[in-house]
Coordinates of C-alpha atoms and ligand atoms in Angstrom, one line a residue:
M968 CA 31.4 -73.0 -30.8
E969 CA 31.1 -70.6 -27.9
I970 CA 33.8 -67.9 -28.4
L971 CA 34.1 -67.0 -24.7
E972 CA 35.4 -69.2 -21.9
P973 CA 34.1 -67.4 -18.9
L974 CA 36.2 -67.2 -15.8
D975 CA 34.7 -66.1 -12.5
I976 CA 37.8 -64.7 -10.9
T977 CA 38.5 -61.3 -9.3
G978 CA 42.2 -61.4 -8.7
W979 CA 45.2 -61.6 -11.0
E980 CA 47.3 -63.9 -8.8
G981 CA 46.5 -67.6 -8.3
P982 CA 45.7 -70.0 -7.0
F983 CA 42.7 -70.1 -9.3
P984 CA 39.8 -72.6 -9.1
P985 CA 41.0 -76.1 -10.4
E986 CA 38.3 -76.1 -13.1
A987 CA 39.7 -72.9 -14.5
V988 CA 43.2 -74.2 -14.5
A989 CA 42.2 -77.5 -16.1
R990 CA 40.5 -75.6 -19.0
G991 CA 42.9 -72.6 -19.4
A992 CA 45.4 -73.7 -22.0
A993 CA 43.0 -76.1 -23.7
A994 CA 40.4 -73.3 -24.2
L995 CA 43.0 -70.9 -25.5
E996 CA 44.4 -73.5 -27.9
E997 CA 40.9 -74.3 -29.2
G998 CA 40.7 -70.6 -30.3
K999 CA 38.5 -69.3 -27.4
V1000 CA 38.9 -66.1 -25.5
L1001 CA 39.4 -66.5 -21.7
Y1002 CA 37.0 -63.9 -20.4
A1003 CA 37.0 -62.6 -16.8
P1004 CA 34.2 -60.1 -16.6
R1005 CA 35.1 -59.1 -13.0
L1006 CA 38.8 -59.0 -13.3
R1007 CA 39.5 -55.3 -12.9
F1008 CA 43.0 -53.8 -13.4
E1009 CA 43.0 -51.3 -10.6
L1010 CA 44.5 -47.9 -11.0
S1011 CA 45.5 -45.8 -8.0
E1012 CA 43.9 -42.4 -7.5
A1013 CA 47.1 -40.8 -8.8
E1014 CA 47.3 -43.0 -11.8
R1015 CA 43.9 -42.0 -13.0
R1016 CA 45.4 -38.8 -14.3
F1017 CA 46.8 -41.0 -17.2
L1018 CA 43.2 -41.7 -18.4
S1019 CA 43.6 -39.1 -21.1
P1020 CA 45.2 -39.2 -24.6
A1021 CA 47.2 -36.1 -23.6
Y1022 CA 50.1 -38.2 -22.4
L1023 CA 50.7 -39.7 -25.9
D1024 CA 53.4 -38.3 -28.1
S1025 CA 52.1 -37.0 -31.5
K1026 CA 53.2 -40.1 -33.4
S1027 CA 51.9 -42.9 -31.1
K1028 CA 48.5 -44.4 -30.4
N1029 CA 49.8 -46.4 -27.5
I1030 CA 52.2 -45.9 -24.6
S1031 CA 54.4 -49.0 -24.4
F1032 CA 56.7 -50.6 -22.0
R1033 CA 59.5 -53.1 -22.8
P1034 CA 59.7 -55.5 -19.8
D1035 CA 63.1 -56.8 -20.9
Q1036 CA 64.7 -53.3 -21.0
C1037 CA 62.4 -51.5 -18.5
V1038 CA 61.8 -48.5 -20.8
V1039 CA 58.7 -46.6 -21.7
Q1040 CA 57.9 -45.3 -25.2
G1041 CA 55.1 -43.4 -26.9
T1042 CA 54.8 -40.6 -24.4
R1043 CA 56.3 -37.1 -24.3
C1044 CA 56.3 -36.9 -20.5
Q1045 CA 59.4 -36.8 -18.4
G1046 CA 60.3 -36.9 -14.7
D1047 CA 57.7 -38.2 -12.3
D1048 CA 55.0 -38.7 -14.9
R1049 CA 57.3 -40.9 -17.0
Q1050 CA 58.3 -42.9 -13.9
D1051 CA 54.7 -43.3 -12.8
L1052 CA 53.7 -44.5 -16.3
L1053 CA 56.5 -47.0 -16.2
L1054 CA 55.4 -48.4 -12.8
M1055 CA 51.7 -48.6 -13.9
L1056 CA 52.7 -50.5 -17.1
K1057 CA 55.1 -52.7 -15.2
R1058 CA 52.4 -53.7 -12.8
F1059 CA 50.1 -54.7 -15.7
F1060 CA 52.9 -56.8 -17.1
S1061 CA 53.4 -58.6 -13.8
Q1062 CA 49.7 -59.2 -13.2
A1063 CA 49.2 -60.4 -16.8
R1064 CA 52.1 -62.8 -16.4
A1065 CA 50.7 -64.0 -13.0
L1066 CA 47.3 -64.6 -14.6
L1067 CA 48.6 -66.7 -17.5
T1068 CA 51.1 -68.7 -15.5
G1069 CA 48.4 -69.4 -12.9
L1070 CA 45.7 -70.4 -15.4
C1071 CA 48.1 -72.2 -17.8
P1072 CA 50.8 -73.8 -15.6
T1073 CA 52.2 -75.8 -18.5
Y1074 CA 53.2 -72.5 -20.2
R1075 CA 54.9 -71.1 -17.1
D1076 CA 58.6 -71.2 -18.1
R1077 CA 58.0 -71.0 -21.8
L1078 CA 56.4 -67.6 -22.2
T1079 CA 58.5 -64.7 -23.4
A1080 CA 57.3 -61.2 -22.7
G1081 CA 56.7 -58.9 -25.6
L1082 CA 55.5 -55.3 -25.3
T1083 CA 53.1 -54.0 -22.7
S1084 CA 50.8 -51.3 -24.0
F1085 CA 48.4 -48.7 -22.5
R1086 CA 45.9 -47.6 -25.1
P1087 CA 44.4 -44.2 -24.1
A1088 CA 43.2 -43.2 -27.6
Q1089 CA 39.7 -43.7 -28.8
V1090 CA 39.4 -46.6 -31.3
E1091 CA 36.6 -45.3 -33.4
G1092 CA 37.2 -42.5 -35.9
R1093 CA 41.0 -43.1 -36.1
K1094 CA 42.5 -42.5 -39.5
T1095 CA 45.0 -45.1 -40.7
S1096 CA 46.0 -47.1 -43.8
W1097 CA 43.9 -50.3 -44.3
R1098 CA 46.9 -52.4 -43.3
K1099 CA 47.2 -50.8 -39.9
D1100 CA 43.4 -50.5 -39.4
D1101 CA 42.5 -52.8 -36.5
T1102 CA 38.8 -52.2 -37.0
R1103 CA 39.1 -54.7 -39.8
L1104 CA 39.0 -58.4 -38.9
H1105 CA 42.5 -59.9 -38.9
V1106 CA 44.9 -62.3 -37.2
D1107 CA 48.0 -60.7 -35.8
A1108 CA 51.3 -60.9 -37.8
F1109 CA 54.2 -58.4 -37.5
P1110 CA 56.0 -57.2 -40.6
S1111 CA 59.2 -56.4 -38.8
R1112 CA 59.3 -59.2 -36.2
P1113 CA 59.3 -62.6 -37.8
L1114 CA 57.9 -65.2 -35.3
Q1115 CA 59.0 -68.3 -37.2
G1116 CA 55.9 -70.2 -35.9
Q1117 CA 55.9 -68.9 -32.3
R1118 CA 52.4 -68.1 -30.9
I1119 CA 51.2 -64.6 -30.0
L1120 CA 49.3 -64.7 -26.7
R1121 CA 47.8 -61.4 -25.5
V1122 CA 46.1 -60.3 -22.3
F1123 CA 43.7 -57.3 -22.4
A1124 CA 42.0 -55.2 -19.7
N1125 CA 39.3 -52.5 -20.3
V1126 CA 39.9 -49.7 -17.7
N1127 CA 37.4 -47.2 -19.1
P1128 CA 36.4 -44.9 -16.2
A1129 CA 33.0 -44.0 -17.7
G1130 CA 32.0 -47.7 -18.1
T1131 CA 32.3 -47.7 -21.9
V1132 CA 32.7 -51.2 -23.4
R1133 CA 35.5 -52.2 -25.7
L1134 CA 33.7 -53.6 -28.7
W1135 CA 35.3 -56.4 -30.7
R1136 CA 34.2 -58.4 -33.7
I1137 CA 35.4 -62.0 -33.7
G1138 CA 35.4 -63.9 -37.0
E1139 CA 36.0 -67.4 -38.2
H1140 CA 38.3 -70.1 -36.7
F1141 CA 41.9 -70.0 -38.1
E1142 CA 41.4 -73.4 -39.9
Q1143 CA 38.6 -71.8 -42.0
V1144 CA 40.5 -68.5 -42.6
A1145 CA 43.5 -70.4 -43.8
A1146 CA 41.6 -72.9 -45.9
T1147 CA 39.9 -70.0 -47.7
L1148 CA 43.0 -67.8 -48.2
V1149 CA 46.1 -70.0 -48.5
P1150 CA 45.2 -71.2 -52.1
H1151 CA 45.5 -67.6 -53.2
I1152 CA 48.9 -67.0 -51.6
R1153 CA 52.1 -67.4 -53.7
P1154 CA 55.1 -68.9 -51.9
P1155 CA 57.8 -66.4 -51.0
L1156 CA 60.4 -65.6 -53.7
P1157 CA 63.6 -67.4 -53.3
G1158 CA 66.2 -65.2 -51.6
S1159 CA 63.6 -62.6 -50.3
S1160 CA 64.0 -63.6 -46.7
W1161 CA 67.9 -63.3 -46.9
L1162 CA 67.5 -59.9 -48.5
L1163 CA 65.1 -58.5 -46.0
Q1164 CA 67.3 -59.7 -43.1
H1165 CA 70.5 -58.4 -44.5
L1166 CA 69.1 -55.1 -45.6
K1167 CA 68.1 -54.8 -41.9
I1168 CA 64.5 -54.3 -42.8
I1169 CA 63.4 -56.9 -40.3
K1170 CA 64.9 -58.4 -37.1
G1171 CA 65.7 -62.1 -37.7
R1172 CA 64.8 -64.4 -40.6
R1173 CA 61.3 -64.1 -42.2
T1174 CA 60.4 -67.8 -42.7
P1175 CA 57.7 -69.0 -45.2
Y1176 CA 55.4 -69.2 -42.1
D1177 CA 55.8 -65.4 -41.6
H1178 CA 55.2 -64.9 -45.3
F1179 CA 51.9 -66.8 -45.1
M1180 CA 50.8 -65.1 -41.9
L1181 CA 51.5 -61.6 -43.2
N1182 CA 49.6 -62.4 -46.4
I1183 CA 46.6 -63.7 -44.5
H1184 CA 46.6 -60.6 -42.3
D1185 CA 46.7 -58.3 -45.4
R1186 CA 44.2 -60.3 -47.5
M1187 CA 41.7 -60.3 -44.6
K1188 CA 42.0 -56.5 -44.1
A1189 CA 42.1 -55.6 -47.7
D1190 CA 38.9 -57.4 -48.7
E1191 CA 35.8 -55.4 -48.0
Q1192 CA 33.5 -58.2 -49.0
Y1193 CA 35.2 -60.6 -46.6
Q1194 CA 34.9 -58.0 -43.8
A1195 CA 31.2 -57.6 -44.4
N1196 CA 30.2 -61.1 -45.2
V1197 CA 32.3 -63.5 -43.2
S1198 CA 30.6 -65.2 -40.3
Q1199 CA 31.3 -63.0 -37.2
T1200 CA 30.1 -62.1 -33.8
E1201 CA 30.2 -58.8 -31.9
V1202 CA 31.7 -59.1 -28.4
P1203 CA 31.4 -56.2 -26.0
F1204 CA 34.1 -56.3 -23.3
P1205 CA 32.8 -54.3 -20.4
A1206 CA 34.8 -51.8 -18.3
G1207 CA 36.4 -53.7 -15.4
A1208 CA 36.8 -56.9 -17.5
A1209 CA 40.0 -58.7 -18.7
W1210 CA 40.4 -61.2 -21.5
A1211 CA 43.1 -63.3 -23.2
C1212 CA 43.5 -65.1 -26.5
F1213 CA 46.0 -66.3 -29.1
T1214 CA 45.6 -63.3 -31.5
D1215 CA 47.5 -65.1 -34.2
S1216 CA 44.6 -67.5 -34.6
V1217 CA 41.5 -65.7 -33.2
S1218 CA 40.2 -63.3 -36.0
H1219 CA 39.5 -60.1 -34.2
A1220 CA 38.7 -56.4 -34.8
A1221 CA 38.5 -53.6 -32.2
M1222 CA 35.5 -51.5 -33.2
S1223 CA 35.2 -49.0 -30.4
G1224 CA 36.3 -48.1 -26.9
Q1225 CA 39.0 -46.2 -25.1
F1226 CA 41.5 -46.9 -22.3
A1227 CA 42.8 -50.4 -22.3
F1228 CA 45.9 -52.3 -21.4
E1229 CA 47.4 -55.1 -23.4
Q1230 CA 50.3 -57.4 -22.7
T1231 CA 51.9 -59.6 -25.4
F1232 CA 53.6 -62.9 -24.8
Y1233 CA 55.2 -65.3 -27.2
L1234 CA 55.0 -69.1 -26.8
P1235 CA 56.9 -71.8 -28.7
V1236 CA 54.6 -74.2 -30.6
A1237 CA 56.3 -77.1 -28.8
A1238 CA 55.0 -75.7 -25.4
M1239 CA 51.4 -76.0 -26.5
Q1240 CA 49.3 -78.9 -25.2
D1241 CA 48.3 -79.6 -28.7
P1242 CA 50.8 -78.2 -31.2
G1243 CA 48.6 -79.5 -34.1
R1244 CA 46.3 -76.6 -33.4
S1245 CA 49.0 -73.9 -34.0
P1246 CA 48.7 -71.8 -37.1
L1247 CA 52.1 -73.2 -38.1
R1248 CA 50.8 -76.8 -38.2
V1249 CA 47.5 -75.8 -39.8
L1250 CA 49.3 -74.0 -42.6
E1251 CA 51.8 -76.9 -43.0
R1252 CA 49.0 -79.3 -43.4
L1253 CA 47.5 -77.1 -46.1
V1254 CA 50.7 -76.6 -48.1
G1255 CA 52.1 -80.1 -47.5
H1256 CA 55.6 -79.1 -46.4
P1257 CA 57.4 -77.5 -43.4
L1258 CA 57.2 -73.7 -43.2
A1259 CA 59.6 -72.8 -40.4
Ligands
SIN1492 C1 44.1 -55.5 -32.0 O1 44.9 -56.3 -31.4 O2 43.9 -55.7 -33.2 C2 43.4 -54.4 -31.2 C3 42.8 -54.9 -30.0 C4 42.4 -53.8 -29.0 O3 43.1 -52.7 -28.9 O4 41.4 -53.9 -28.3
FE1493 FE1 45.2 -57.4 -33.7

């Protein structure tokens, strides 16, 4: 299967060519990456000052924006700098939303916005634990935010001013990943989800679906043999390009690059054109019972 579904568009707001709209949601649900090589996220002359890791606070690798609360985190700046960062991130959120609702009209009223992030740190050479190491192939799953089956749909843009690519590896299709790993995963312990929620370790109930997805995420990242030997392709995303995919089913790893934007959205399984392709339904077919 071709991994990329190319889109010859240069603007974030529709209307988009009818062929692109007809394929948008279907391509994403098949596990492809919508790839717009000429869709540049423009920064103003003044905003280019933010193309430096210096605006990050010491604990963060991203500067993030919460569209629902209109707040910025991950930076130590105050005053005008903070306000300008907020406006830049907010614009990426609006453009990413316009892109997805234009390309996937059936998702329009069903997408919930998650965090917006600006990633000014260099990917290569970063020191982290294996679990947080996104240079290892993985599917996304969040330990403290149970999704209970909801999809994770993310929009990315490479804004590197020197023209440096953002290099990803893309691995196997979710069906294959799940078929290999699920037989090794023990079901959650009875009561564990209640305990996690009531000790306020996580927000909301961790369903058996979340348990399986976190286990898959961890097993993929922990296994050096898997990382080296699984069938995979290197995909360089050039500066000035944008791309989108369901990162809970597309196995991905970010190998190198600097200066990118990312917007997360959540989508209920029922809003998909083919819910049978969701990780929830794939996992339920493998284990033989409901997981959320
Ligand atoms: C990730 O989602 O694992 C990282 C992607 C990126 O920053 O390019
Ligand atoms: Fe990821």
